[in-house]
mmCIF file of C-alpha atoms in Angstrom:
data_model
loop_
_atom_site.group_PDB
_atom_site.id
_atom_site.type_symbol
_atom_site.label_atom_id
_atom_site.label_comp_id
_atom_site.label_asym_id
_atom_site.label_seq_id
_atom_site.Cartn_x
_atom_site.Cartn_y
_atom_site.Cartn_z
ATOM 1 C CA MET A 21 -0.050 0.043 -0.020
ATOM 2 C CA THR A 22 2.736 2.480 0.889
ATOM 3 C CA ASN A 23 4.665 1.594 -2.393
ATOM 4 C CA ASP A 24 1.426 2.391 -4.298
ATOM 5 C CA LEU A 25 0.937 5.764 -2.517
ATOM 6 C CA LYS A 26 4.546 6.724 -3.165
ATOM 7 C CA LYS A 27 4.100 5.775 -6.704
ATOM 8 C CA LYS A 28 0.815 7.973 -6.922
ATOM 9 C CA ARG A 29 2.839 10.800 -5.399
ATOM 10 C CA PHE A 30 5.697 10.588 -8.089
ATOM 11 C CA TRP A 31 3.156 10.545 -10.837
ATOM 12 C CA LYS A 32 1.483 13.413 -9.440
ATOM 13 C CA LEU A 33 4.539 15.338 -9.178
ATOM 14 C CA SER A 34 5.446 14.287 -12.800
ATOM 15 C CA LEU A 35 2.080 15.516 -14.017
ATOM 16 C CA ILE A 36 2.631 18.916 -12.328
ATOM 17 C CA LEU A 37 6.091 19.125 -13.839
ATOM 18 C CA PHE A 38 4.605 18.553 -17.361
ATOM 19 C CA LEU A 39 2.011 21.280 -16.927
ATOM 20 C CA THR A 40 4.537 23.550 -15.501
ATOM 21 C CA GLU A 41 6.926 23.069 -18.434
ATOM 22 C CA MET A 42 4.002 23.420 -20.832
ATOM 23 C CA VAL A 43 3.557 26.999 -19.678
ATOM 24 C CA ARG A 44 7.259 27.609 -20.010
ATOM 25 C CA GLY A 45 6.994 26.088 -23.637
ATOM 26 C CA MET A 46 4.152 28.333 -24.445
ATOM 27 C CA PHE A 47 5.698 31.524 -23.183
ATOM 28 C CA ILE A 48 9.460 31.135 -23.810
ATOM 29 C CA LEU A 49 9.501 28.714 -26.716
ATOM 30 C CA SER A 50 6.595 30.031 -28.828
ATOM 31 C CA TYR A 51 5.084 33.288 -27.699
ATOM 32 C CA LEU A 52 7.953 35.449 -27.009
ATOM 33 C CA PRO A 53 9.885 34.410 -30.294
ATOM 34 C CA ALA A 54 6.811 35.212 -32.246
ATOM 35 C CA LEU A 55 6.331 38.724 -30.799
ATOM 36 C CA PRO A 56 9.022 40.248 -33.235
ATOM 37 C CA THR A 57 7.068 39.030 -36.361
ATOM 38 C CA ILE A 58 4.065 40.940 -35.480
ATOM 39 C CA GLY A 59 6.103 43.981 -34.345
ATOM 40 C CA LEU A 60 5.305 44.188 -30.686
ATOM 41 C CA ILE A 61 8.917 44.133 -29.801
ATOM 42 C CA SER A 62 12.352 43.627 -31.450
ATOM 43 C CA ILE A 63 14.317 40.533 -31.847
ATOM 44 C CA GLY A 64 16.899 42.077 -29.400
ATOM 45 C CA LEU A 65 14.449 42.807 -26.855
ATOM 46 C CA SER A 66 12.857 39.454 -26.981
ATOM 47 C CA SER A 67 16.194 37.914 -26.576
ATOM 48 C CA ILE A 68 16.815 39.942 -23.361
ATOM 49 C CA VAL A 69 13.450 38.674 -21.985
ATOM 50 C CA ILE A 70 14.211 35.102 -22.792
ATOM 51 C CA THR A 71 17.938 35.452 -21.272
ATOM 52 C CA MET A 72 16.491 36.911 -18.064
ATOM 53 C CA HIS A 73 14.016 34.131 -17.597
ATOM 54 C CA TYR A 74 16.931 31.576 -17.427
ATOM 55 C CA VAL A 75 19.014 33.939 -15.210
ATOM 56 C CA LEU A 76 16.044 33.813 -12.540
ATOM 57 C CA ASP A 77 15.748 30.213 -13.210
ATOM 58 C CA ALA A 78 19.425 29.570 -12.437
ATOM 59 C CA VAL A 79 19.703 31.937 -9.579
ATOM 60 C CA THR A 80 16.592 30.636 -7.765
ATOM 61 C CA ASN A 81 17.715 26.857 -7.942
ATOM 62 C CA VAL A 82 20.617 27.696 -5.638
ATOM 63 C CA TRP A 83 18.652 28.951 -2.659
ATOM 64 C CA LEU A 84 15.206 27.382 -3.247
ATOM 65 C CA GLY A 85 16.022 24.142 -1.262
ATOM 66 C CA PHE A 86 16.683 26.182 1.785
ATOM 67 C CA LEU A 87 13.281 28.150 1.307
ATOM 68 C CA ILE A 88 11.552 24.825 1.169
ATOM 69 C CA ARG A 89 13.150 24.073 4.417
ATOM 70 C CA ARG A 90 11.949 27.289 5.929
ATOM 71 C CA ILE A 91 8.295 27.547 4.894
ATOM 72 C CA GLY A 92 7.474 23.720 3.683
ATOM 73 C CA GLU A 93 6.725 22.218 0.560
ATOM 74 C CA VAL A 94 3.013 23.158 0.276
ATOM 75 C CA TRP A 95 3.564 26.976 0.971
ATOM 76 C CA THR A 96 6.468 26.965 -1.528
ATOM 77 C CA MET A 97 4.292 25.448 -4.362
ATOM 78 C CA LEU A 98 1.437 27.689 -3.559
ATOM 79 C CA LEU A 99 3.775 30.680 -3.765
ATOM 80 C CA SER A 100 5.089 29.479 -7.014
ATOM 81 C CA TYR A 101 1.524 29.251 -8.332
ATOM 82 C CA LEU A 102 0.872 32.616 -7.209
ATOM 83 C CA LEU A 103 3.837 34.123 -9.080
ATOM 84 C CA GLY A 104 3.133 32.067 -12.281
ATOM 85 C CA ILE A 105 -0.672 32.762 -12.515
ATOM 86 C CA GLY A 106 -0.055 36.489 -11.782
ATOM 87 C CA ALA A 107 2.641 36.702 -14.256
ATOM 88 C CA MET A 108 0.604 35.189 -17.079
ATOM 89 C CA VAL A 109 -2.492 37.315 -16.392
ATOM 90 C CA ALA A 110 -0.421 40.421 -16.567
ATOM 91 C CA VAL A 111 0.712 39.319 -19.903
ATOM 92 C CA GLY A 112 -2.883 38.957 -21.038
ATOM 93 C CA PHE A 113 -3.593 42.443 -20.528
ATOM 94 C CA ASP A 114 -0.184 44.299 -21.427
ATOM 95 C CA GLN A 115 2.368 43.188 -23.769
ATOM 96 C CA SER A 116 4.847 45.964 -23.349
ATOM 97 C CA PHE A 117 8.659 45.062 -22.838
ATOM 98 C CA TRP A 118 8.620 45.668 -19.061
ATOM 99 C CA THR A 119 5.709 43.478 -18.403
ATOM 100 C CA LEU A 120 6.994 40.856 -20.524
ATOM 101 C CA LEU A 121 10.380 41.023 -18.765
ATOM 102 C CA ALA A 122 8.737 40.864 -15.274
ATOM 103 C CA ALA A 123 6.547 38.053 -16.408
ATOM 104 C CA ALA A 124 9.419 36.193 -17.701
ATOM 105 C CA CYS A 125 11.462 36.680 -14.504
ATOM 106 C CA LEU A 126 8.482 35.545 -12.325
ATOM 107 C CA LEU A 127 8.023 32.388 -14.578
ATOM 108 C CA GLY A 128 11.656 31.617 -13.944
ATOM 109 C CA VAL A 129 11.263 31.671 -10.361
ATOM 110 C CA SER A 130 7.857 29.810 -10.408
ATOM 111 C CA VAL A 131 9.015 26.770 -12.317
ATOM 112 C CA CYS A 132 11.819 25.804 -9.921
ATOM 113 C CA PRO A 133 10.049 24.175 -6.926
ATOM 114 C CA ILE A 134 8.489 21.308 -8.621
ATOM 115 C CA TRP A 135 11.800 20.227 -10.254
ATOM 116 C CA ILE A 136 13.494 19.972 -6.809
ATOM 117 C CA MET A 137 10.527 18.101 -5.416
ATOM 118 C CA ALA A 138 10.178 15.647 -8.164
ATOM 119 C CA LEU A 139 13.995 15.036 -8.322
ATOM 120 C CA SER A 140 14.249 14.514 -4.597
ATOM 121 C CA ASN A 141 11.426 11.838 -4.699
ATOM 122 C CA VAL A 142 13.204 9.524 -7.166
ATOM 123 C CA GLU A 143 13.533 6.256 -5.580
ATOM 124 C CA GLU A 144 17.037 4.689 -5.462
ATOM 125 C CA LYS A 145 15.904 1.281 -6.695
ATOM 126 C CA ASN A 146 14.141 2.638 -9.764
ATOM 127 C CA ARG A 147 16.382 5.425 -10.420
ATOM 128 C CA GLY A 148 16.821 5.001 -14.205
ATOM 129 C CA ARG A 149 12.868 4.578 -14.663
ATOM 130 C CA ASP A 150 12.074 7.563 -12.548
ATOM 131 C CA MET A 151 14.617 9.828 -14.141
ATOM 132 C CA GLY A 152 13.253 8.999 -17.554
ATOM 133 C CA LEU A 153 9.728 9.906 -16.313
ATOM 134 C CA VAL A 154 10.969 13.287 -14.915
ATOM 135 C CA PHE A 155 12.722 14.194 -18.155
ATOM 136 C CA PHE A 156 10.011 12.830 -20.207
ATOM 137 C CA SER A 157 7.573 15.179 -18.348
ATOM 138 C CA TRP A 158 9.931 17.922 -18.973
ATOM 139 C CA LEU A 159 10.413 17.527 -22.670
ATOM 140 C CA THR A 160 6.859 16.730 -23.349
ATOM 141 C CA GLY A 161 5.701 19.684 -21.640
ATOM 142 C CA LEU A 162 7.946 21.940 -23.414
ATOM 143 C CA GLY A 163 7.105 20.503 -26.775
ATOM 144 C CA ALA A 164 3.288 20.416 -26.033
ATOM 145 C CA GLY A 165 3.362 24.043 -24.778
ATOM 146 C CA MET A 166 5.235 25.127 -27.799
ATOM 147 C CA VAL A 167 3.102 23.423 -30.427
ATOM 148 C CA ALA A 168 -0.182 24.253 -28.679
ATOM 149 C CA MET A 169 0.699 27.898 -28.541
ATOM 150 C CA ASN A 170 1.745 28.042 -32.059
ATOM 151 C CA PHE A 171 -1.614 26.766 -33.190
ATOM 152 C CA LEU A 172 -3.572 28.882 -30.796
ATOM 153 C CA ILE A 173 -1.734 32.081 -31.925
ATOM 154 C CA GLY A 174 -2.721 31.136 -35.670
ATOM 155 C CA ILE A 175 -6.266 30.711 -34.333
ATOM 156 C CA PHE A 176 -6.924 33.293 -31.710
ATOM 157 C CA SER A 177 -3.965 35.874 -32.395
ATOM 158 C CA GLU A 178 -3.254 38.089 -29.128
ATOM 159 C CA ALA A 179 -6.093 36.322 -27.200
ATOM 160 C CA ALA A 180 -4.107 33.068 -27.078
ATOM 161 C CA VAL A 181 -2.054 34.469 -24.214
ATOM 162 C CA PHE A 182 -4.745 33.717 -21.722
ATOM 163 C CA ALA A 183 -4.324 29.986 -22.441
ATOM 164 C CA MET A 184 -1.002 30.169 -20.344
ATOM 165 C CA ALA A 185 -2.834 31.400 -17.394
ATOM 166 C CA GLY A 186 -5.474 28.740 -17.808
ATOM 167 C CA VAL A 187 -2.918 25.905 -17.875
ATOM 168 C CA PHE A 188 -1.425 27.406 -14.618
ATOM 169 C CA VAL A 189 -4.771 27.275 -13.071
ATOM 170 C CA VAL A 190 -5.230 23.545 -14.141
ATOM 171 C CA ASN A 191 -1.827 22.940 -12.660
ATOM 172 C CA LEU A 192 -2.938 24.413 -9.285
ATOM 173 C CA LEU A 193 -6.315 22.192 -9.187
ATOM 174 C CA VAL A 194 -3.984 19.003 -9.960
ATOM 175 C CA PHE A 195 -1.806 20.140 -6.970
ATOM 176 C CA LEU A 196 -4.822 20.634 -4.795
ATOM 177 C CA VAL A 197 -7.221 17.889 -5.739
ATOM 178 C CA LEU A 198 -5.418 14.858 -7.200
ATOM 179 C CA PRO A 199 -4.361 11.961 -4.703
ATOM 180 C CA GLY A 200 -0.700 11.537 -3.943
ATOM 181 C CA ASN A 201 -0.119 14.088 -1.276
ATOM 182 C CA ARG A 202 2.687 13.493 1.175
ATOM 183 C CA GLN A 203 0.154 13.189 4.034
ATOM 184 C CA ALA A 204 -1.310 10.124 2.748
ATOM 185 C CA VAL A 205 2.033 8.469 2.705
ATOM 186 C CA VAL A 206 2.636 9.710 6.282
ATOM 187 C CA GLU A 207 -0.572 8.270 7.543
ATOM 188 C CA ALA A 208 0.012 4.816 5.741
ATOM 189 C CA VAL A 209 3.542 4.528 7.107
ATOM 190 C CA GLY A 210 2.778 6.158 10.587
ATOM 191 C CA GLY A 211 4.594 8.549 12.783
ATOM 192 C CA GLU A 212 8.473 8.482 12.827
ATOM 193 C CA ASP A 213 8.674 5.905 10.018
ATOM 194 C CA ALA A 214 7.306 8.440 7.504
ATOM 195 C CA PRO A 215 9.784 9.411 4.825
ATOM 196 C CA GLU A 216 11.201 13.040 5.062
ATOM 197 C CA THR A 217 9.765 15.944 3.151
ATOM 198 C CA VAL A 218 12.037 17.644 0.980
ATOM 199 C CA GLY A 219 12.579 20.549 3.492
ATOM 200 C CA GLU A 220 13.576 17.856 6.090
ATOM 201 C CA LYS A 221 16.159 16.481 3.729
ATOM 202 C CA VAL A 222 17.710 19.909 3.483
ATOM 203 C CA GLY A 223 17.280 20.707 7.058
ATOM 204 C CA ARG A 224 18.804 17.520 8.331
ATOM 205 C CA GLU A 225 22.196 18.544 6.997
ATOM 206 C CA VAL A 226 22.052 22.270 7.013
ATOM 207 C CA TYR A 227 20.109 23.443 10.003
ATOM 208 C CA SER A 228 19.706 22.174 13.600
ATOM 209 C CA ALA A 229 16.690 20.314 14.482
ATOM 210 C CA GLY A 230 16.796 20.967 18.010
ATOM 211 C CA ASP A 231 16.196 23.991 20.378
ATOM 212 C CA GLY A 232 18.859 26.595 20.938
ATOM 213 C CA ALA A 233 20.204 26.426 17.442
ATOM 214 C CA GLY A 234 22.382 29.591 17.751
ATOM 215 C CA SER A 235 22.178 32.905 16.319
ATOM 216 C CA SER A 236 20.910 33.805 12.902
ATOM 217 C CA SER A 237 24.565 33.759 11.459
ATOM 218 C CA LYS A 238 25.711 30.596 12.907
ATOM 219 C CA ARG A 239 23.939 27.265 13.295
ATOM 220 C CA ARG A 240 24.720 24.303 15.557
ATOM 221 C CA ASP A 241 23.603 20.716 15.384
ATOM 222 C CA ARG A 242 22.607 18.536 18.294
ATOM 223 C CA SER A 243 26.148 17.831 19.347
ATOM 224 C CA GLY A 244 26.897 21.588 19.408
ATOM 225 C CA GLN A 245 29.192 21.648 16.158
ATOM 226 C CA LYS A 246 28.759 24.470 13.700
ATOM 227 C CA LYS A 247 26.965 23.913 10.661
ATOM 228 C CA ARG A 248 27.709 25.275 7.197
ATOM 229 C CA LEU A 249 25.247 28.247 6.095
ATOM 230 C CA PRO A 250 23.727 27.925 2.710
ATOM 231 C CA LEU A 251 26.659 29.557 0.916
ATOM 232 C CA GLY A 252 29.101 27.188 2.443
ATOM 233 C CA ASP A 253 26.831 24.268 1.852
ATOM 234 C CA THR A 254 26.786 25.363 -1.869
ATOM 235 C CA TRP A 255 30.469 25.651 -2.258
ATOM 236 C CA HIS A 256 30.713 22.122 -0.785
ATOM 237 C CA ILE A 257 28.453 20.786 -3.402
ATOM 238 C CA LEU A 258 30.346 22.464 -6.208
ATOM 239 C CA LYS A 259 33.658 21.093 -5.074
ATOM 240 C CA ARG A 260 32.087 17.430 -4.872
ATOM 241 C CA HIS A 261 30.713 17.826 -8.324
ATOM 242 C CA MET A 262 33.614 19.628 -10.073
ATOM 243 C CA LYS A 263 34.776 16.953 -12.423
ATOM 244 C CA ASN A 264 31.293 16.723 -13.706
ATOM 245 C CA MET A 265 30.825 20.531 -14.221
ATOM 246 C CA PRO A 266 31.832 20.270 -18.031
ATOM 247 C CA GLY A 267 28.928 17.927 -18.759
ATOM 248 C CA ILE A 268 26.407 19.876 -16.590
ATOM 249 C CA MET A 269 27.048 23.161 -18.101
ATOM 250 C CA LEU A 270 28.009 22.517 -21.574
ATOM 251 C CA GLN A 271 25.049 20.215 -22.481
ATOM 252 C CA GLY A 272 22.872 23.183 -21.790
ATOM 253 C CA LEU A 273 25.182 25.517 -23.599
ATOM 254 C CA GLY A 274 25.475 23.336 -26.801
ATOM 255 C CA VAL A 275 21.894 22.700 -27.178
ATOM 256 C CA GLY A 276 20.901 26.270 -26.282
ATOM 257 C CA MET A 277 22.879 27.421 -29.153
ATOM 258 C CA LEU A 278 20.264 25.823 -31.574
ATOM 259 C CA LEU A 279 17.330 27.739 -30.206
ATOM 260 C CA PRO A 280 17.645 30.980 -32.116
ATOM 261 C CA VAL A 281 18.793 29.402 -35.254
ATOM 262 C CA LEU A 282 16.758 26.424 -35.666
ATOM 263 C CA PRO A 283 13.696 28.117 -36.912
ATOM 264 C CA THR A 284 15.677 30.053 -39.520
ATOM 265 C CA TYR A 285 17.528 26.955 -40.625
ATOM 266 C CA ILE A 286 14.524 24.876 -41.113
ATOM 267 C CA THR A 287 12.332 27.530 -42.781
ATOM 268 C CA SER A 288 14.916 29.066 -44.783
ATOM 269 C CA GLU A 289 17.751 26.615 -45.528
ATOM 270 C CA LEU A 290 15.180 23.757 -45.966
ATOM 271 C CA SER A 291 12.343 25.816 -47.283
ATOM 272 C CA LEU A 292 9.884 24.268 -45.006
ATOM 273 C CA ASN A 293 6.658 26.271 -44.154
ATOM 274 C CA TYR A 294 5.366 27.085 -40.671
ATOM 275 C CA PHE A 295 3.148 23.907 -40.219
ATOM 276 C CA GLN A 296 5.778 21.637 -41.644
ATOM 277 C CA TYR A 297 8.281 23.124 -39.044
ATOM 278 C CA THR A 298 5.838 22.470 -36.362
ATOM 279 C CA PHE A 299 5.260 18.939 -37.498
ATOM 280 C CA PHE A 300 9.135 18.425 -37.798
ATOM 281 C CA ILE A 301 9.655 19.540 -34.315
ATOM 282 C CA LEU A 302 6.615 17.475 -32.961
ATOM 283 C CA ILE A 303 7.977 14.173 -34.566
ATOM 284 C CA VAL A 304 11.550 14.768 -33.039
ATOM 285 C CA PHE A 305 10.115 15.579 -29.425
ATOM 286 C CA GLY A 306 7.873 12.393 -29.712
ATOM 287 C CA LEU A 307 10.903 10.103 -30.418
ATOM 288 C CA VAL A 308 12.999 11.733 -27.708
ATOM 289 C CA ALA A 309 9.949 11.058 -25.353
ATOM 290 C CA PHE A 310 9.580 7.448 -26.534
ATOM 291 C CA SER A 311 13.379 6.928 -25.965
ATOM 292 C CA MET A 312 13.042 8.400 -22.319
ATOM 293 C CA THR A 313 10.232 6.316 -21.188
ATOM 294 C CA VAL A 314 10.658 3.006 -23.115
ATOM 295 C CA LEU A 315 14.514 2.586 -23.983
ATOM 296 C CA SER A 316 15.475 3.995 -20.588
ATOM 297 C CA ARG A 317 13.870 1.339 -18.611
ATOM 298 C CA GLY A 318 16.791 -0.968 -19.395
ATOM 299 C CA LEU A 319 19.225 1.259 -17.496
ATOM 300 C CA ASP A 320 18.007 -0.184 -13.987
ATOM 301 C CA THR A 321 18.515 -3.626 -15.131
ATOM 302 C CA TYR A 322 22.153 -3.460 -16.417
ATOM 303 C CA SER A 323 25.329 -2.144 -14.903
ATOM 304 C CA MET A 324 26.760 1.185 -14.577
ATOM 305 C CA ARG A 325 29.055 0.475 -17.567
ATOM 306 C CA LEU A 326 25.989 0.457 -19.912
ATOM 307 C CA THR A 327 25.131 3.722 -18.390
ATOM 308 C CA PHE A 328 28.729 5.047 -19.145
ATOM 309 C CA ALA A 329 28.514 3.615 -22.566
ATOM 310 C CA VAL A 330 25.011 5.243 -23.257
ATOM 311 C CA ILE A 331 26.319 8.705 -22.185
ATOM 312 C CA CYS A 332 29.368 8.644 -24.292
ATOM 313 C CA GLY A 333 27.430 7.184 -27.266
ATOM 314 C CA GLY A 334 24.624 9.756 -26.827
ATOM 315 C CA PHE A 335 27.285 12.622 -26.905
ATOM 316 C CA PHE A 336 29.174 11.235 -29.927
ATOM 317 C CA ILE A 337 25.780 10.688 -32.059
ATOM 318 C CA TYR A 338 24.570 14.249 -31.173
ATOM 319 C CA ALA A 339 27.938 15.716 -32.339
ATOM 320 C CA ALA A 340 28.346 13.903 -35.365
ATOM 321 C CA GLY A 341 24.608 14.457 -36.421
ATOM 322 C CA ILE A 342 24.692 18.147 -35.832
ATOM 323 C CA ILE A 343 27.965 18.648 -37.543
ATOM 324 C CA TRP A 344 26.480 16.656 -40.612
ATOM 325 C CA PHE A 345 23.611 18.857 -40.627
ATOM 326 C CA SER A 346 25.879 21.835 -41.645
ATOM 327 C CA THR A 347 26.869 20.143 -44.883
ATOM 328 C CA LEU A 348 23.413 18.790 -45.958
ATOM 329 C CA GLU A 349 20.401 20.050 -47.955
ATOM 330 C CA THR A 350 18.363 16.709 -48.393
ATOM 331 C CA ILE A 351 15.210 17.099 -46.316
ATOM 332 C CA TRP A 352 14.716 13.167 -45.836
ATOM 333 C CA LEU A 353 18.191 12.665 -44.861
ATOM 334 C CA ILE A 354 18.374 15.529 -42.352
ATOM 335 C CA PHE A 355 14.925 14.163 -41.074
ATOM 336 C CA ALA A 356 16.209 10.757 -40.670
ATOM 337 C CA ILE A 357 19.444 11.825 -38.689
ATOM 338 C CA ALA A 358 17.537 14.124 -36.548
ATOM 339 C CA SER A 359 15.081 11.233 -35.547
ATOM 340 C CA PHE A 360 18.197 9.137 -34.768
ATOM 341 C CA ILE A 361 19.599 12.087 -32.608
ATOM 342 C CA GLY A 362 16.315 12.216 -30.726
ATOM 343 C CA LEU A 363 16.339 8.444 -29.988
ATOM 344 C CA SER A 364 19.814 8.521 -28.802
ATOM 345 C CA TYR A 365 19.547 11.739 -26.767
ATOM 346 C CA GLY A 366 16.314 10.585 -25.357
ATOM 347 C CA ILE A 367 18.115 7.566 -23.683
ATOM 348 C CA MET A 368 21.299 9.520 -22.917
ATOM 349 C CA LEU A 369 19.478 12.029 -20.829
ATOM 350 C CA PRO A 370 18.110 9.505 -18.151
ATOM 351 C CA ALA A 371 21.590 7.594 -18.295
ATOM 352 C CA TRP A 372 23.252 11.064 -17.532
ATOM 353 C CA ASN A 373 21.100 11.884 -14.548
ATOM 354 C CA LYS A 374 21.321 8.283 -13.252
ATOM 355 C CA TYR A 375 25.002 8.866 -13.168
ATOM 356 C CA LEU A 376 24.539 12.149 -11.597
ATOM 357 C CA ALA A 377 22.108 10.888 -9.042
ATOM 358 C CA GLY A 378 24.630 8.181 -8.023
ATOM 359 C CA THR A 379 27.394 11.039 -7.097
ATOM 360 C CA ILE A 380 25.127 12.911 -4.769
ATOM 361 C CA GLU A 381 25.258 12.670 -0.993
ATOM 362 C CA GLU A 382 22.301 11.168 0.419
ATOM 363 C CA GLY A 383 21.783 14.173 2.966
ATOM 364 C CA ARG A 384 22.045 16.750 0.476
ATOM 365 C CA ARG A 385 19.785 15.657 -2.305
ATOM 366 C CA ALA A 386 17.512 18.565 -2.671
ATOM 367 C CA GLU A 387 20.249 21.261 -2.270
ATOM 368 C CA SER A 388 22.508 19.233 -4.722
ATOM 369 C CA TRP A 389 19.942 19.049 -7.432
ATOM 370 C CA GLY A 390 19.132 22.620 -6.981
ATOM 371 C CA VAL A 391 22.815 23.578 -7.454
ATOM 372 C CA ILE A 392 23.204 21.233 -10.590
ATOM 373 C CA SER A 393 20.034 22.555 -11.946
ATOM 374 C CA SER A 394 21.509 26.236 -11.396
ATOM 375 C CA VAL A 395 24.598 25.268 -13.247
ATOM 376 C CA GLN A 396 22.667 23.724 -16.185
ATOM 377 C CA GLY A 397 20.563 26.885 -16.218
ATOM 378 C CA ILE A 398 23.716 29.016 -16.677
ATOM 379 C CA GLY A 399 24.706 26.989 -19.819
ATOM 380 C CA ALA A 400 20.973 27.126 -21.127
ATOM 381 C CA MET A 401 21.215 30.940 -20.571
ATOM 382 C CA ILE A 402 24.343 31.551 -22.296
ATOM 383 C CA GLY A 403 23.639 29.179 -25.080
ATOM 384 C CA PRO A 404 21.007 31.187 -27.235
ATOM 385 C CA ALA A 405 23.011 34.420 -27.047
ATOM 386 C CA LEU A 406 26.189 32.588 -28.212
ATOM 387 C CA GLY A 407 24.263 30.768 -30.926
ATOM 388 C CA GLY A 408 22.862 33.910 -32.309
ATOM 389 C CA LEU A 409 26.126 35.836 -32.160
ATOM 390 C CA THR A 410 27.970 33.089 -33.831
ATOM 391 C CA ALA A 411 25.430 33.041 -36.854
ATOM 392 C CA ASP A 412 25.648 36.753 -37.122
ATOM 393 C CA PHE A 413 29.413 36.956 -37.148
ATOM 394 C CA PHE A 414 29.977 34.229 -39.611
ATOM 395 C CA GLY A 415 27.084 34.991 -41.606
ATOM 396 C CA THR A 416 25.454 31.514 -41.626
ATOM 397 C CA VAL A 417 23.496 29.317 -39.233
ATOM 398 C CA ASP A 418 25.830 26.638 -40.285
ATOM 399 C CA ALA A 419 28.608 27.965 -38.170
ATOM 400 C CA THR A 420 26.329 27.570 -35.048
ATOM 401 C CA LEU A 421 25.522 24.020 -35.918
ATOM 402 C CA LEU A 422 29.354 23.351 -36.195
ATOM 403 C CA ALA A 423 30.097 25.010 -32.810
ATOM 404 C CA SER A 424 27.322 23.218 -31.078
ATOM 405 C CA GLY A 425 28.517 19.958 -32.542
ATOM 406 C CA LEU A 426 32.187 20.590 -31.526
ATOM 407 C CA ILE A 427 30.973 21.300 -27.791
ATOM 408 C CA PHE A 428 29.613 17.652 -27.801
ATOM 409 C CA VAL A 429 32.912 16.208 -29.414
ATOM 410 C CA LEU A 430 34.762 17.715 -26.436
ATOM 411 C CA LEU A 431 32.250 16.113 -23.916
ATOM 412 C CA PHE A 432 32.425 12.748 -25.718
ATOM 413 C CA PHE A 433 36.255 12.669 -25.269
ATOM 414 C CA TYR A 434 36.332 14.040 -21.784
ATOM 415 C CA TYR A 435 33.676 11.570 -20.489
ATOM 416 C CA ALA A 436 35.054 8.728 -22.455
ATOM 417 C CA ALA A 437 38.664 9.404 -20.668
ATOM 418 C CA LEU A 438 36.926 9.839 -17.335
ATOM 419 C CA PHE A 439 34.855 6.570 -17.558
ATOM 420 C CA ALA A 440 37.734 4.690 -18.605
ATOM 421 C CA PHE A 441 39.887 5.829 -15.682
ATOM 422 C CA ARG A 442 37.190 4.955 -13.406
ATOM 423 C CA TRP A 443 36.594 1.449 -15.032
ATOM 424 C CA ARG A 444 40.325 0.700 -14.578
ATOM 425 C CA ARG A 445 40.156 1.655 -10.980
ATOM 426 C CA THR A 446 37.380 -0.718 -10.381
#
């Protein structure tokens, strides 16, 4: 019974993550890039708004785990819904630059809590499967949001913006109504045997649980020893994961570089129309989602050596495919390669996160995922600007494709050497 309740809770968190990322896909991937085409704001201002969204996302992930400890999971989630719904309603009534900027920043803050909660509820024995579900929810949410908003804009024009607030309201109702709350798990397990909340996981290592915890500037545990403040704890996590920082940051950077040039590449270089472009993206997203949910299940069955091989293989296939794109003009061949990249990257992401999860200290799971998400966010934040500048400097989007592919070539060689060294030691 308890396992069923835990499973319900995890599925509920995954559904909430899907709906949250759907709003992000609608606003960041579809609505904002469409505004320059109708003259509301310039491309430069639109890029600033998108960049600031990722800045706030990255910054929020650093300290959010500690906020959850302070006010609890429920209040943190309710606060995130308040910010998100308020931001989307404001955009519905005003599309000026400053309103869009404020809304993007607030959305960047509001999407963070569900990520930490979902990742912190991954079960160790089903890590590969659970990671696959988390990233399936993320990717399908982004894709569904982008595709849905594209069609809504075509049908309802500016009135489509209210759909974003509507999805956030549905998200809130799912959080409040659907079964899978932690309280049900607590009642089933009973008292002291109940699993920790995300906040308790944070607090067990960072803050004192007893009375007389000390002043606001210093904390002590039950034995009276000083405990690190959030800044010190963050530095400890960064040092522990230093060898994985290239993979954590450069993946987001390499993929992010493609965001501003992909529409131009598909519609101009390949001469596809608007609906063909949407269909192309939808098919690739679907293949990635299939790979994440179906193919990733084998990661829990086989050894970590398979996980290492999948990671390196995913880096290599992505690099080779993207670099090959820069030399091709045949649509069916490009589509076939993109489909293969989608399948390989879809299984590589759960493998990568399974590997990362195995390096995290048990007592710092929430803060560790928060810091890791923050570093990933920095790469995703820099990537679009770097991709656009590269295309402008060289006068072709092929330069951005080549640069993105070379980043993954570096990741392939780095992690092939790292895993080979670890393999020899064991």
